[in-house]
Coordinates of C-alpha atoms in Angstrom, one line a residue:
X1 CA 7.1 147.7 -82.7
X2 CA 8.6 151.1 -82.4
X3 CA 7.7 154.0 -84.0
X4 CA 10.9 155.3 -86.2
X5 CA 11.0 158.7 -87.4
X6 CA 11.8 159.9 -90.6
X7 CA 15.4 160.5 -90.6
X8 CA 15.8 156.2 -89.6
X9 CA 15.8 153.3 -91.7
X10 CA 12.4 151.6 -92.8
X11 CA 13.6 148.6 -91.7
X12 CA 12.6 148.5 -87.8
X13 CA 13.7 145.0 -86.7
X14 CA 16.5 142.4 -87.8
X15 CA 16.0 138.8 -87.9
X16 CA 18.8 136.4 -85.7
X17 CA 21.2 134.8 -88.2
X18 CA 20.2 130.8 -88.6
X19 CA 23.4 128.5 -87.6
X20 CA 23.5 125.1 -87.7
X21 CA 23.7 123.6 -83.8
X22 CA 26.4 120.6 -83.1
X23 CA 27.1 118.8 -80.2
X24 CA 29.5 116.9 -79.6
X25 CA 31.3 114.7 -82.2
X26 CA 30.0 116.3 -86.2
X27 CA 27.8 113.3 -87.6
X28 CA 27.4 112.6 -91.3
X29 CA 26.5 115.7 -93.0
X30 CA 23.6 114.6 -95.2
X31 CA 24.0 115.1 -99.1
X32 CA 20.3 115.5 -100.3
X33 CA 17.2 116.3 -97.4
X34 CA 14.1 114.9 -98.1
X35 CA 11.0 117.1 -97.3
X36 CA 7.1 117.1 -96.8
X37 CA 5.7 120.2 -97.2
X38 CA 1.4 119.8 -96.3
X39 CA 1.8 116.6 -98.5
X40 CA 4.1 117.0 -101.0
X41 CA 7.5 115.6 -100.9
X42 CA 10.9 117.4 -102.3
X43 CA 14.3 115.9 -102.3
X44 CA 16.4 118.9 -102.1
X45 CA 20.9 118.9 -102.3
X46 CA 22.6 120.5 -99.4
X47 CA 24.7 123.0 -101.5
X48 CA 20.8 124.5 -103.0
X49 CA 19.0 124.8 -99.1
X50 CA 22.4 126.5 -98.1
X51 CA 21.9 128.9 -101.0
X52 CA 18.0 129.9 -100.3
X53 CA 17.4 133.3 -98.4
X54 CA 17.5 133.1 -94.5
X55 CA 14.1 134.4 -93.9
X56 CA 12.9 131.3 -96.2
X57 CA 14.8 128.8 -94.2
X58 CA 13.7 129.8 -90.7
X59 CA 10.4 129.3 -92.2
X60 CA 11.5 125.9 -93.0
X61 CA 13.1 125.2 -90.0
X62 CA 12.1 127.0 -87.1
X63 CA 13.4 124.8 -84.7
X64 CA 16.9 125.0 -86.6
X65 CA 18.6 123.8 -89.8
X66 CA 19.9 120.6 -89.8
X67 CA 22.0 118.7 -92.3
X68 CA 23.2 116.1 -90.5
X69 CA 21.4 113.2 -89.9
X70 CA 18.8 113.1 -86.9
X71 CA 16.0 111.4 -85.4
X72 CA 13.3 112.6 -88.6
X73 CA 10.1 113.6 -88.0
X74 CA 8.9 110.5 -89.5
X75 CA 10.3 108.1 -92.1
X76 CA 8.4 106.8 -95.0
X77 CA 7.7 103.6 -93.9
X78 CA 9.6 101.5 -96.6
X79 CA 12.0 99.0 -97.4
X80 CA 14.8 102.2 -97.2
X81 CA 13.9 103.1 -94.2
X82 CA 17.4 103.2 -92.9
X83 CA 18.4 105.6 -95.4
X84 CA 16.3 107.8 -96.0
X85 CA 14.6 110.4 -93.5
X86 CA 11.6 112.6 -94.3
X87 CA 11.3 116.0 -92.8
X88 CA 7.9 117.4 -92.3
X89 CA 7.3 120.9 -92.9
X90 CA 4.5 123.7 -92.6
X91 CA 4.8 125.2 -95.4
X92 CA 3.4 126.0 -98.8
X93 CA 4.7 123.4 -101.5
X94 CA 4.3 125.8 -104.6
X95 CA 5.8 128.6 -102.4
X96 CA 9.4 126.7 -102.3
X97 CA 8.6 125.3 -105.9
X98 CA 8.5 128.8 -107.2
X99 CA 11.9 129.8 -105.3
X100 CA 13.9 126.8 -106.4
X101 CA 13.0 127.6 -109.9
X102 CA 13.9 131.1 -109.7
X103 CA 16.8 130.2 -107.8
X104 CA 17.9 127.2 -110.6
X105 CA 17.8 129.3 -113.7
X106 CA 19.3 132.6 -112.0
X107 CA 22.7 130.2 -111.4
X108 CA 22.2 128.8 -114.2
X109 CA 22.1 132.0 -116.3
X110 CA 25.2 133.5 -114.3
X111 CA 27.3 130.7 -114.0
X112 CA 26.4 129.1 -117.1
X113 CA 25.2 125.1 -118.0
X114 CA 27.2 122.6 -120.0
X115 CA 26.3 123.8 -123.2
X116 CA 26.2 127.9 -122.7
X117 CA 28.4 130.0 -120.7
X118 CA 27.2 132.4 -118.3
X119 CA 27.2 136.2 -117.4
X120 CA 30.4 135.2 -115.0
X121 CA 32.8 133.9 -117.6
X122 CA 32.1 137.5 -119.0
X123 CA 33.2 139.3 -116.3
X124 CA 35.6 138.0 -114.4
X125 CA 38.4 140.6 -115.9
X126 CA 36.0 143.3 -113.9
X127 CA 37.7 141.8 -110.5
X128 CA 41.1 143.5 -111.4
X129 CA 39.4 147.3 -111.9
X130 CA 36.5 147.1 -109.6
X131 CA 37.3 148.2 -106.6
X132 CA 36.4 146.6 -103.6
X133 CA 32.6 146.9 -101.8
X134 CA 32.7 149.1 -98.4
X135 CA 29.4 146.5 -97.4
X136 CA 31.3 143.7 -98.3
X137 CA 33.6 141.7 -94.9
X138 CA 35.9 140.7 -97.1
X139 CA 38.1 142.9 -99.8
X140 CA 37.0 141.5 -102.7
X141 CA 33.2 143.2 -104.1
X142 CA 30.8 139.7 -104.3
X143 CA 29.0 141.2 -106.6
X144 CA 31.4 140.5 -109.3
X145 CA 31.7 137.2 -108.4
X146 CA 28.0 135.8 -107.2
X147 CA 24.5 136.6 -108.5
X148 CA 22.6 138.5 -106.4
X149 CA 18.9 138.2 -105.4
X150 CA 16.4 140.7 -103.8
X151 CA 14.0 138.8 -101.6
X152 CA 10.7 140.6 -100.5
X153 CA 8.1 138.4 -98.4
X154 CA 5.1 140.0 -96.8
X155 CA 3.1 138.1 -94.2
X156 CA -0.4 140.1 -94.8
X157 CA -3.1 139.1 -91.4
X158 CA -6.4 140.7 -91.9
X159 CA -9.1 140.9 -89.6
X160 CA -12.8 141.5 -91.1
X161 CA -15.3 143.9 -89.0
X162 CA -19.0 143.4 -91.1
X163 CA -20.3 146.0 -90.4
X164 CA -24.5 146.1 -90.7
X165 CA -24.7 142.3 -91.3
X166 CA -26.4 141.3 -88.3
X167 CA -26.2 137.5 -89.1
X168 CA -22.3 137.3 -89.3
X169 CA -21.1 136.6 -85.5
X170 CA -19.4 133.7 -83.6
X171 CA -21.8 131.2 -81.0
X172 CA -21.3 130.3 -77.6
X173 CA -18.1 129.1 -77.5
X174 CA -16.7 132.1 -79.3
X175 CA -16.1 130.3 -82.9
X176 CA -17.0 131.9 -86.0
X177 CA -20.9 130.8 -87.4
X178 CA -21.0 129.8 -91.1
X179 CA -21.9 133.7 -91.7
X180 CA -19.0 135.2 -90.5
X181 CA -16.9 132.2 -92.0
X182 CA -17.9 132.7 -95.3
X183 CA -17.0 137.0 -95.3
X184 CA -13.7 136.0 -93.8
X185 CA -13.1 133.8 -96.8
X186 CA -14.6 136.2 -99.4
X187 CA -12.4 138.8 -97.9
X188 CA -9.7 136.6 -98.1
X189 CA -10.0 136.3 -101.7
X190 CA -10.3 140.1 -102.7
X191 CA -7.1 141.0 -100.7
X192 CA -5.4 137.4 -102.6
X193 CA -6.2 139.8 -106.1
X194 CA -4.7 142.7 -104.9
X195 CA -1.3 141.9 -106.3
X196 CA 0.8 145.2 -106.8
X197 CA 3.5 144.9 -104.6
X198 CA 3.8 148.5 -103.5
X199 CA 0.1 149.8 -103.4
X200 CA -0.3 149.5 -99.9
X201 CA 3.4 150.8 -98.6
X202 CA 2.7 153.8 -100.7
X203 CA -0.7 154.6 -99.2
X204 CA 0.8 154.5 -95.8
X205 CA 3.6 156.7 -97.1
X206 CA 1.0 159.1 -98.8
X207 CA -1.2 158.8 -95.3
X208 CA 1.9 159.4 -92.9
X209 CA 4.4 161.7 -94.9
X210 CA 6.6 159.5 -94.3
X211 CA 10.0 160.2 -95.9
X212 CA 12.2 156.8 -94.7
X213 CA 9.7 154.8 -96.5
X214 CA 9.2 156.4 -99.4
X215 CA 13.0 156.0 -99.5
X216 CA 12.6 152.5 -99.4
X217 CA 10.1 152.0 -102.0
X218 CA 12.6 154.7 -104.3
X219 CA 15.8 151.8 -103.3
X220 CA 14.3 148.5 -104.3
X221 CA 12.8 150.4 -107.8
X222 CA 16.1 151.5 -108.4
X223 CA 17.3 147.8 -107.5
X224 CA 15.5 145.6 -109.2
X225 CA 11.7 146.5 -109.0
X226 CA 9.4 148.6 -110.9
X227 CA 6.8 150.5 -109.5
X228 CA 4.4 148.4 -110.9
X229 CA 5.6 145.0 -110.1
X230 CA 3.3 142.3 -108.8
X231 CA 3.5 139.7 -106.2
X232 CA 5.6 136.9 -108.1
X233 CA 3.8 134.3 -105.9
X234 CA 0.7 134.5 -103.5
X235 CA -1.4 132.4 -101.4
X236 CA -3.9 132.1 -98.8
X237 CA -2.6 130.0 -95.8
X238 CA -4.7 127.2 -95.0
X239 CA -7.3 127.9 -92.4
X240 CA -5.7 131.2 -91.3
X241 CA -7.1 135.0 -92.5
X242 CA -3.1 135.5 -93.7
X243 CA -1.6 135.4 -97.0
X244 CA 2.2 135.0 -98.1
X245 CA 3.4 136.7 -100.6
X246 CA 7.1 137.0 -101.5
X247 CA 8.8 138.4 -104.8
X248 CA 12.0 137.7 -106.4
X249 CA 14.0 140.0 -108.5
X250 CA 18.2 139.7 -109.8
X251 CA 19.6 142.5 -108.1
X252 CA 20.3 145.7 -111.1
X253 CA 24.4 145.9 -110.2
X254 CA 25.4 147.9 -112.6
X255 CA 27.4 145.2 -114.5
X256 CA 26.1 145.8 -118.4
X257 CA 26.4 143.1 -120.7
X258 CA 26.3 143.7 -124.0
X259 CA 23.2 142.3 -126.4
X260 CA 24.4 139.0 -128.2
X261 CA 26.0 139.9 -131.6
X262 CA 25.3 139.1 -135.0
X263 CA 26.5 136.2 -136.7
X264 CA 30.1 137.0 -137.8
X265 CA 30.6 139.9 -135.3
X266 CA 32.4 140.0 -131.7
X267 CA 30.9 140.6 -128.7
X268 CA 30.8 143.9 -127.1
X269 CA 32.8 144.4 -123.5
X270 CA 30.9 144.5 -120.2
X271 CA 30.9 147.6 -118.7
X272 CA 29.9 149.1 -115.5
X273 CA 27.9 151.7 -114.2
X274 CA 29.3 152.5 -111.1
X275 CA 26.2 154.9 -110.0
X276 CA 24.3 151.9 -109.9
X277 CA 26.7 149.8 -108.8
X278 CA 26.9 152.1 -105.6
X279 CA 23.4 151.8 -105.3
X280 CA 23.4 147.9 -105.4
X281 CA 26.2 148.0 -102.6
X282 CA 24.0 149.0 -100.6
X283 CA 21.6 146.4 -100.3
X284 CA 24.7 144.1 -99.3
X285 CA 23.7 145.3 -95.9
X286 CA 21.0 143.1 -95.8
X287 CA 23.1 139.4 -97.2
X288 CA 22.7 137.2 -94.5
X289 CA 20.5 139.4 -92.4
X290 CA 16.7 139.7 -93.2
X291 CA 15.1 142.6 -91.7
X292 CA 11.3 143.1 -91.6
X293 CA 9.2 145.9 -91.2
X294 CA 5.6 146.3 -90.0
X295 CA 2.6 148.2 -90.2
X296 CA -0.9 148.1 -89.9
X297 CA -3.6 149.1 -93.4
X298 CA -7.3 149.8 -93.4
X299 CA -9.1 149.6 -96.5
X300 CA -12.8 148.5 -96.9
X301 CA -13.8 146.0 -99.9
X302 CA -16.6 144.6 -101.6
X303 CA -17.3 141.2 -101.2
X304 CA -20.6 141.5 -103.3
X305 CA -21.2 139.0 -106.0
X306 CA -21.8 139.9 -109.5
X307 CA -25.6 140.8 -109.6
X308 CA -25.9 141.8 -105.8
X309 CA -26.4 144.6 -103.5
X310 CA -22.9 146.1 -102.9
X311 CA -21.8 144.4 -99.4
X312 CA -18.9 146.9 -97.7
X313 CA -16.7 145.3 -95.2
X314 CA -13.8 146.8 -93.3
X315 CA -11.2 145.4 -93.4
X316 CA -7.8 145.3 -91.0
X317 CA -4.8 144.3 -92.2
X318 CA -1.3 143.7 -90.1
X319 CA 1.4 143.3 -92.9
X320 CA 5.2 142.6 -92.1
X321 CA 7.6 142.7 -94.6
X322 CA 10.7 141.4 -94.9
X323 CA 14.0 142.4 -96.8
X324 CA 17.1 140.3 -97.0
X325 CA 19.6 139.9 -100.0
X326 CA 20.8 136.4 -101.5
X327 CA 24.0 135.8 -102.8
X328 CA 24.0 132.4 -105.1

């Protein structure tokens, strides 16, 4: 990756857009796609994949998205054979789980449910006096009219040096003995607690001086973050020193809606900040284009247990991070 200097974005490298590939005559779109993610199935609507962040759906799909039907990875075997077709997928069940749900009660909130309106019904008078975003391709500013979503993911690969502990290597063959095995995975889990979000950008920003990402931590906290946000979901991958992390946050777009009134009195009029709504334009930038950044942290860690001689490891870690804004 290349080095950028201060005066550049944070952001180093930009993800390809995902399309959906067709050739030849369109087949039938498929209305629902069925899933298996490491043995767990989800039956997921077209309209709700089409809506999850990029960056999530090329993890999905790295081969490509496709909602029409296809010869499945495998079928389930049953009496519906015909019908139904069962995508496999590597990658972590409760991951997605905790996306669709943010994803499900952030529309639901905006747009409203059968029995309570949404932020949206609110606000629609604002696309007559807004005026229009200069991030936006068309003239009218989305964020009136769709909610929007930060999406942070970090992919976090560390590498463990033990230092001193003479009975930690690999055999013949190269593979790790038990030794080793067991400080990778106790390494694993002291990095898997470290859950502040921006602990480890701002080190490298305190380390390096560097202004362009010190800029970026100062953008999402004026966004949506806090300074002292954690991870909203986290995981070890199976049989890998890596852990995904990704954190979800309604983008802050300056649109205030007043508190729900008392009984017997009106509801106060949405107003806008547009300070903070010029702030929030510019994370448009990054709808429909994730963009990660990279770096490499060394910290060392304790992997002693409670009762024994302190055990230091150093630790190496190769974090990517990536940025992309959702419009639901």
């Amino acid at each position: 990756m290349a080095t950028v200097s201060a005066s550049q974005s944070p952001i180093t490298s930009v993800s390809p857009t995902m399309t959906v590939p067709t050739i030849g005559v369109q087949p039938q779109l498929l209305s629902r796609l069925h899933l298996e993610l490491r043995g767990r199935r989800f039956s997921v609507d077209r309209e709700t994949i089409m809506n999850l962040p990029e960056s999530v759906l090329l993890c999905l799909f790295p081969n490509g998205l496709v909602l029409s039907r296809q010869s499945a990875a495998f079928t389930d075997g049953g009496e519906h054979e015909e019908d139904e077709e069962i995508y496999a997928v590597d990658f972590d069940p409760d991951c997605l789980n905790f996306v669709l749900s943010f994803f499900r009660n952030s529309q639901d909130t905006f747009y409203g449910t059968g029995t309570h309106p949404g932020l949206y019904a609110a606000q629609q008078h604002l696309n007559d006096t807004v005026p229009a975003s200069d991030f936006a391709p068309s003239a009218q500013n989305p964020l009136l009219s769709r909610q929007a979503i930060i999406v942070l993911r970090e992919e976090l690969e560390y590498f463990a040096i033990p230092t001193g502990d003479k009975s930690a290597g690999t055999d013949p063959s190269g593979l790790p003995n038990a030794r080793l095995l067991a400080i990778k995975r106790a390494c694993g889990q002291k990095l898997l607690e470290k859950r502040s979000i921006f602990t480890a950008l701002q080190r490298n920003v305190n380390k390096e001086n560097n202004v362009a990402e010190q800029h970026l931590i100062d953008m999402l906290c004026m966004s949506g973050f806090d300074r002292e946000d954690t991870w909203g979901y986290r995981a070890l991958e199976p049989s890998r020193c890596c852990i995904s992390s990704i954190a979800l946050v309604l983008l802050k777009t300056g649109i205030v809606h007043p508190a729900e009134p008392a009984p017997g009195q009106e509801r106060g009029q949405v107003t806008v900040d547009y300070v903070q709504m010029s702030t929030a334009q510019k994370l448009l930038l990054f709808w429909r284009k994730p963009a990660r950044k990279c770096w490499w942290d060394g910290v060392d860690v304790d992997i002693a247990g409670p009762g024994e001689q302190p055990h230091i490891v150093k630790l190496w870690a190769r974090r990517v991070w990536t940025l992309e804004l959702s419009l639901i």
